[in-house]
Short mmCIF file of C-alpha atoms in Angstrom, two decimals:
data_model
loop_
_atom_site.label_atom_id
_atom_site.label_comp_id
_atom_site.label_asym_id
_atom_site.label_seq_id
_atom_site.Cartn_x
_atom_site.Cartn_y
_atom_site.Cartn_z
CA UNK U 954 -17.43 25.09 5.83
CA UNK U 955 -13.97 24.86 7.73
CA UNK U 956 -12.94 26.00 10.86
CA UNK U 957 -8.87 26.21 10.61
CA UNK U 958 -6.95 26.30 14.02
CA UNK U 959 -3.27 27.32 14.37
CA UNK U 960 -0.48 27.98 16.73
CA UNK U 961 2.58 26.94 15.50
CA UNK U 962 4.01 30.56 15.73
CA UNK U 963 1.33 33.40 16.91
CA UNK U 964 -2.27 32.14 17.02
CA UNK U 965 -5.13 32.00 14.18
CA UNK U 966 -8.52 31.03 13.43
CA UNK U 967 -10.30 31.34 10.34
CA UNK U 968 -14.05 29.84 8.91
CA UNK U 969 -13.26 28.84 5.39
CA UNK U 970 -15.82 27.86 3.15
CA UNK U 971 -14.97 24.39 0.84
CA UNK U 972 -14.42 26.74 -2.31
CA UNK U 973 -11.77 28.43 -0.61
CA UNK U 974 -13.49 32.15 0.33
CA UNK U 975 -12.20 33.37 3.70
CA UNK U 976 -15.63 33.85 5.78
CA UNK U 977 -13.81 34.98 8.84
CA UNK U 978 -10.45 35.38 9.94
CA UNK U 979 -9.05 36.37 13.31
CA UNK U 980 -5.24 36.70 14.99
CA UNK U 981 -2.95 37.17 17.42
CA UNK U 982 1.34 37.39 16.69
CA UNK U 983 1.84 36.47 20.33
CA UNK U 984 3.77 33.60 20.80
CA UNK U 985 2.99 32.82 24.22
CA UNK U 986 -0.85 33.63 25.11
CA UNK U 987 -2.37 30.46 22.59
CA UNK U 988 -4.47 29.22 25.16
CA UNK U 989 -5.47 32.34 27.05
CA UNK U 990 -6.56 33.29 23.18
CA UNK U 991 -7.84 30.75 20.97
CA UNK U 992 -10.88 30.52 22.86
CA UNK U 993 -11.70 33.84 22.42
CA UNK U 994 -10.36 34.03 18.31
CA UNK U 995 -12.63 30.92 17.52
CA UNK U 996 -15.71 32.55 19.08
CA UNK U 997 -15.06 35.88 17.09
CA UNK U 998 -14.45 34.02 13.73
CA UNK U 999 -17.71 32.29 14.09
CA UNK U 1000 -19.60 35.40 15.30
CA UNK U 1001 -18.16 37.04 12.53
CA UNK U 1002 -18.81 34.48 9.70
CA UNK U 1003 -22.34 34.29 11.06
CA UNK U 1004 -22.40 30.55 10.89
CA UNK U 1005 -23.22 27.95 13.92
CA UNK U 1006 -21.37 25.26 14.90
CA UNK U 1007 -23.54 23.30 13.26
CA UNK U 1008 -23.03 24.86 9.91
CA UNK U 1009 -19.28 23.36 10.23
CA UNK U 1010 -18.27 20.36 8.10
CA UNK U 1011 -14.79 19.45 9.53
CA UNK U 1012 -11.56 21.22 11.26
CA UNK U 1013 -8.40 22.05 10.29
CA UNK U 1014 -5.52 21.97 11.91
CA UNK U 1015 -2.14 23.23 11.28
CA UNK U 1016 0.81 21.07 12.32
CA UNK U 1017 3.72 22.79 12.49
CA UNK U 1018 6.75 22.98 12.36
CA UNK U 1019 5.99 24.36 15.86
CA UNK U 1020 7.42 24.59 19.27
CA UNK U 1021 5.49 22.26 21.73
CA UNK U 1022 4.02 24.34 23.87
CA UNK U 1023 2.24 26.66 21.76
CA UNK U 1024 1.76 23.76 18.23
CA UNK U 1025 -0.36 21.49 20.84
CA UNK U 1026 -2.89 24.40 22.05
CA UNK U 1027 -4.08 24.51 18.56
CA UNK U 1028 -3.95 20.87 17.72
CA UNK U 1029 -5.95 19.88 20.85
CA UNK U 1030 -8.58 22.72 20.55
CA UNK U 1031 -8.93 21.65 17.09
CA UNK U 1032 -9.34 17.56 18.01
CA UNK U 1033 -11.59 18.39 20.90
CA UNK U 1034 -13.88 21.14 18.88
CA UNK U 1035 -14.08 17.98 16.10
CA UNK U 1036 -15.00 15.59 18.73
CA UNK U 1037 -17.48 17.34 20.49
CA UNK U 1038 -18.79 18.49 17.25
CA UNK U 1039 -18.97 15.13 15.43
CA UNK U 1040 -16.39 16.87 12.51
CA UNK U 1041 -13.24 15.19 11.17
CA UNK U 1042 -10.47 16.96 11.68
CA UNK U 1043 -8.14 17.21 8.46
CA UNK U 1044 -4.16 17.84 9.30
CA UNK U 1045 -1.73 20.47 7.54
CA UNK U 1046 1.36 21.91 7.39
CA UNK U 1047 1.78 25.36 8.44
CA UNK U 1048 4.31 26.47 6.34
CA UNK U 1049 2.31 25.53 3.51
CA UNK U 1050 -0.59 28.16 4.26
CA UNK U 1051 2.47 31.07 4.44
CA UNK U 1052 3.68 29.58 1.06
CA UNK U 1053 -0.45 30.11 -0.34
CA UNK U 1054 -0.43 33.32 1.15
CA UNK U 1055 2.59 34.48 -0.23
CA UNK U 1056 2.08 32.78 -3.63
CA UNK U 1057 -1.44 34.05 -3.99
CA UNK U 1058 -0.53 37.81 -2.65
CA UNK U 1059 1.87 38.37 -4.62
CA UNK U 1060 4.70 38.35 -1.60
CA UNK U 1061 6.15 35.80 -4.13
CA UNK U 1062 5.93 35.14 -7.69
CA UNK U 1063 3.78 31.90 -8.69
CA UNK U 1064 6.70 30.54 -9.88
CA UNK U 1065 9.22 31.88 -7.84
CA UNK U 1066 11.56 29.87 -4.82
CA UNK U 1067 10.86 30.73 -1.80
CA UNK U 1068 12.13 29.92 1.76
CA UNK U 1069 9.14 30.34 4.28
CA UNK U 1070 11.15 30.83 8.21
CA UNK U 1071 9.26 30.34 11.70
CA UNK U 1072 10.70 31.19 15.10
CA UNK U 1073 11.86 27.47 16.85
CA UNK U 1074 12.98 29.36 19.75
CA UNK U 1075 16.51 28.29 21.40
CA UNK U 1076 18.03 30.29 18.82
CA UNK U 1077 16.56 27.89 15.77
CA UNK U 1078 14.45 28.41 13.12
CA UNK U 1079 12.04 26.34 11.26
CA UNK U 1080 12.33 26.64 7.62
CA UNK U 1081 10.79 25.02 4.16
CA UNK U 1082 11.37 25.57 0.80
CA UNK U 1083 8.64 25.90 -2.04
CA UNK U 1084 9.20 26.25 -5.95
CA UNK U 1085 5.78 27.74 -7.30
CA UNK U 1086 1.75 26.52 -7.27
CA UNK U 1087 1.02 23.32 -8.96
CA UNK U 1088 -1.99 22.62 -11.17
CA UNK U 1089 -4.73 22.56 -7.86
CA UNK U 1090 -3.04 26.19 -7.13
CA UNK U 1091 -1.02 24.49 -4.08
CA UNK U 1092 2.60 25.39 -3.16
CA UNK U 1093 5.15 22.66 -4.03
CA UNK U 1094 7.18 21.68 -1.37
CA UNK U 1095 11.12 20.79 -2.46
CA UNK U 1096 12.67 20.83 0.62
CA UNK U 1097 11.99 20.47 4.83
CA UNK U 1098 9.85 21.34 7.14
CA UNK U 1099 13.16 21.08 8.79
CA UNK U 1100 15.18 23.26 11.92
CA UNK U 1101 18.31 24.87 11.53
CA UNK U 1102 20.57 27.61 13.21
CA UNK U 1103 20.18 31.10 11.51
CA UNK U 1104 23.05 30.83 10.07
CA UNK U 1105 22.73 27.52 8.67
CA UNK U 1106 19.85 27.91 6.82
CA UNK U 1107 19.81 27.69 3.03
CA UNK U 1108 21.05 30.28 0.97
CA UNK U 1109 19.67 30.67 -2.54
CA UNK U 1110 18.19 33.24 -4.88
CA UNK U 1111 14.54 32.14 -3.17
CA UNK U 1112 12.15 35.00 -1.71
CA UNK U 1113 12.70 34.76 1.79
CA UNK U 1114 9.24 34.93 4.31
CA UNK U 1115 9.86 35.19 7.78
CA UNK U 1116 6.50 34.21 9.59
CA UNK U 1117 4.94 35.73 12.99
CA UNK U 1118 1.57 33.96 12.44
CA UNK U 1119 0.39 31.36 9.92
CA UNK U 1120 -2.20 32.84 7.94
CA UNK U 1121 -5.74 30.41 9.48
CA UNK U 1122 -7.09 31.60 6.16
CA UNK U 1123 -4.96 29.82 4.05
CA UNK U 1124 -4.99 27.15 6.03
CA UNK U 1125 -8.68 26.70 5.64
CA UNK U 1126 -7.59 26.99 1.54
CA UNK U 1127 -5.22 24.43 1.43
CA UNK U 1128 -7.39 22.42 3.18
CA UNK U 1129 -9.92 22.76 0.83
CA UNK U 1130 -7.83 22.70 -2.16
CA UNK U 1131 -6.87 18.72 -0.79
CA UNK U 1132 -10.41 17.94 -0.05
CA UNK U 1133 -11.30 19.28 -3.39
CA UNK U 1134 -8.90 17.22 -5.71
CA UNK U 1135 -8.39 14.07 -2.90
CA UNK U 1136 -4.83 15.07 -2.31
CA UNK U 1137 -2.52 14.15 0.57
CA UNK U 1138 -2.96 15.86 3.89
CA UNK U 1139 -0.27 15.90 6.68
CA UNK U 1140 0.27 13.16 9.01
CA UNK U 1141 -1.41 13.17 12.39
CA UNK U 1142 1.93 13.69 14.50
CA UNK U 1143 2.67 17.53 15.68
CA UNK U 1144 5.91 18.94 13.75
CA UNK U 1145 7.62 19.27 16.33
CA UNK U 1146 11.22 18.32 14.75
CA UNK U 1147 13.30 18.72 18.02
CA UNK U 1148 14.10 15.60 20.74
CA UNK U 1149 11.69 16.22 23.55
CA UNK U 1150 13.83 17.42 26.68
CA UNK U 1151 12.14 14.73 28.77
CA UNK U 1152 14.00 11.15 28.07
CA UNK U 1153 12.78 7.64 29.24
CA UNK U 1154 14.76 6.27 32.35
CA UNK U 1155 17.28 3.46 31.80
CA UNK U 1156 16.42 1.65 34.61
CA UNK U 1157 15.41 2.01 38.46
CA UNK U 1158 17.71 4.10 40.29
CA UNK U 1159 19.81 1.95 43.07
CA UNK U 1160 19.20 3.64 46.48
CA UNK U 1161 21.70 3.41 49.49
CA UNK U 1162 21.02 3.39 52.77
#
């Protein structure tokens, strides 16, 4: 079983088994309590699934696109859980999970375009672009994770999604869905996809007397 960690927008747990059924799933659409409640959301998912720690065969977590404060609560919680539990921890991106949900709810046609959104904050969004499931029942990513200006984002006939949380449930399935046919999982850097403001000095500042 899988225990999927994200909080690239709100904050969400789920413990997915490695056929892809949702055990457990727990959330919270606030985008700035992660760490006052990811403690709380993993405990409930596994109290809820029923399952010990030990029961666990690896982590996910999701990746982002995210903003850095909130994508690196979920990231860490998910490396340290895998450490202290002995469990590898298996990267994804978080848009992909809102393009399963979507897909696999009906939200969007299999199919279909569509243009999954996440709030960047400074007045930016996060956006990718999916055309339809491939054969392992995975959305296909065309275009991004990538940040724009509202206004600049694409404009096509594709379903638009705009995301307050990224479904831990499908996270848990796409991670499974990889696992299961030895696909490609995300890199291990965070999403962040903005300059950090913090910049390296040029040199030692000359100080007068």
């Amino acid at each position: 079983m899988l225990l999927a960690i994200d909080t690239s927008a709100g904050s969400s747990v789920a413990v997915v088994t490695l056929g892809g059924e949702v055990l457990a799933e727990r959330s919270s659409d606030d985008p700035m309590r992660h760490a006052e409640v990811i403690g709380t959301l993993i405990a409930g998912c596994l109290d809820d699934a029923g399952i010990e720690v030990t029961a666990l065969t690896g982590l996910v977590a999701g990746m982002g696109p995210g903003p850095f404060t909130g994508l690196r609560i979920g990231i860490a919680a998910s490396r340290s859980f895998g450490i202290g539990a002995g469990l590898p921890v298996h990267p994804v991106v978080s848009h992909d999970a809102i393009a399963l949900d979507a897909y696999r709810s009906g939200s969007a046609a299999p199919d279909a375009t569509l243009l999954v959104v996440t709030d960047a904050r400074r007045r930016e969004r996060y956006w990718t672009s999916y055309a339809g499931l491939d054969a392992a029942c995975l959305p296909v990513r065309v275009q991004g994770p990538a940040l724009a200006k509202p206004d600049e984002l694409p404009t096509s006939e594709s379903v638009r999604l705009d995301a307050l949380v990224v479904p831990a449930g499908a996270l848990g399935q796409v991670a499974a869905a990889l696992l299961a046919t030895d696909g490609a999982f995300a890199g291990e850097e965070p999403l962040y996809l903005r300059s950090p403001d913090v910049t390296m000095s040029a040199g030692a500042k000359r100080v007068t007397a």
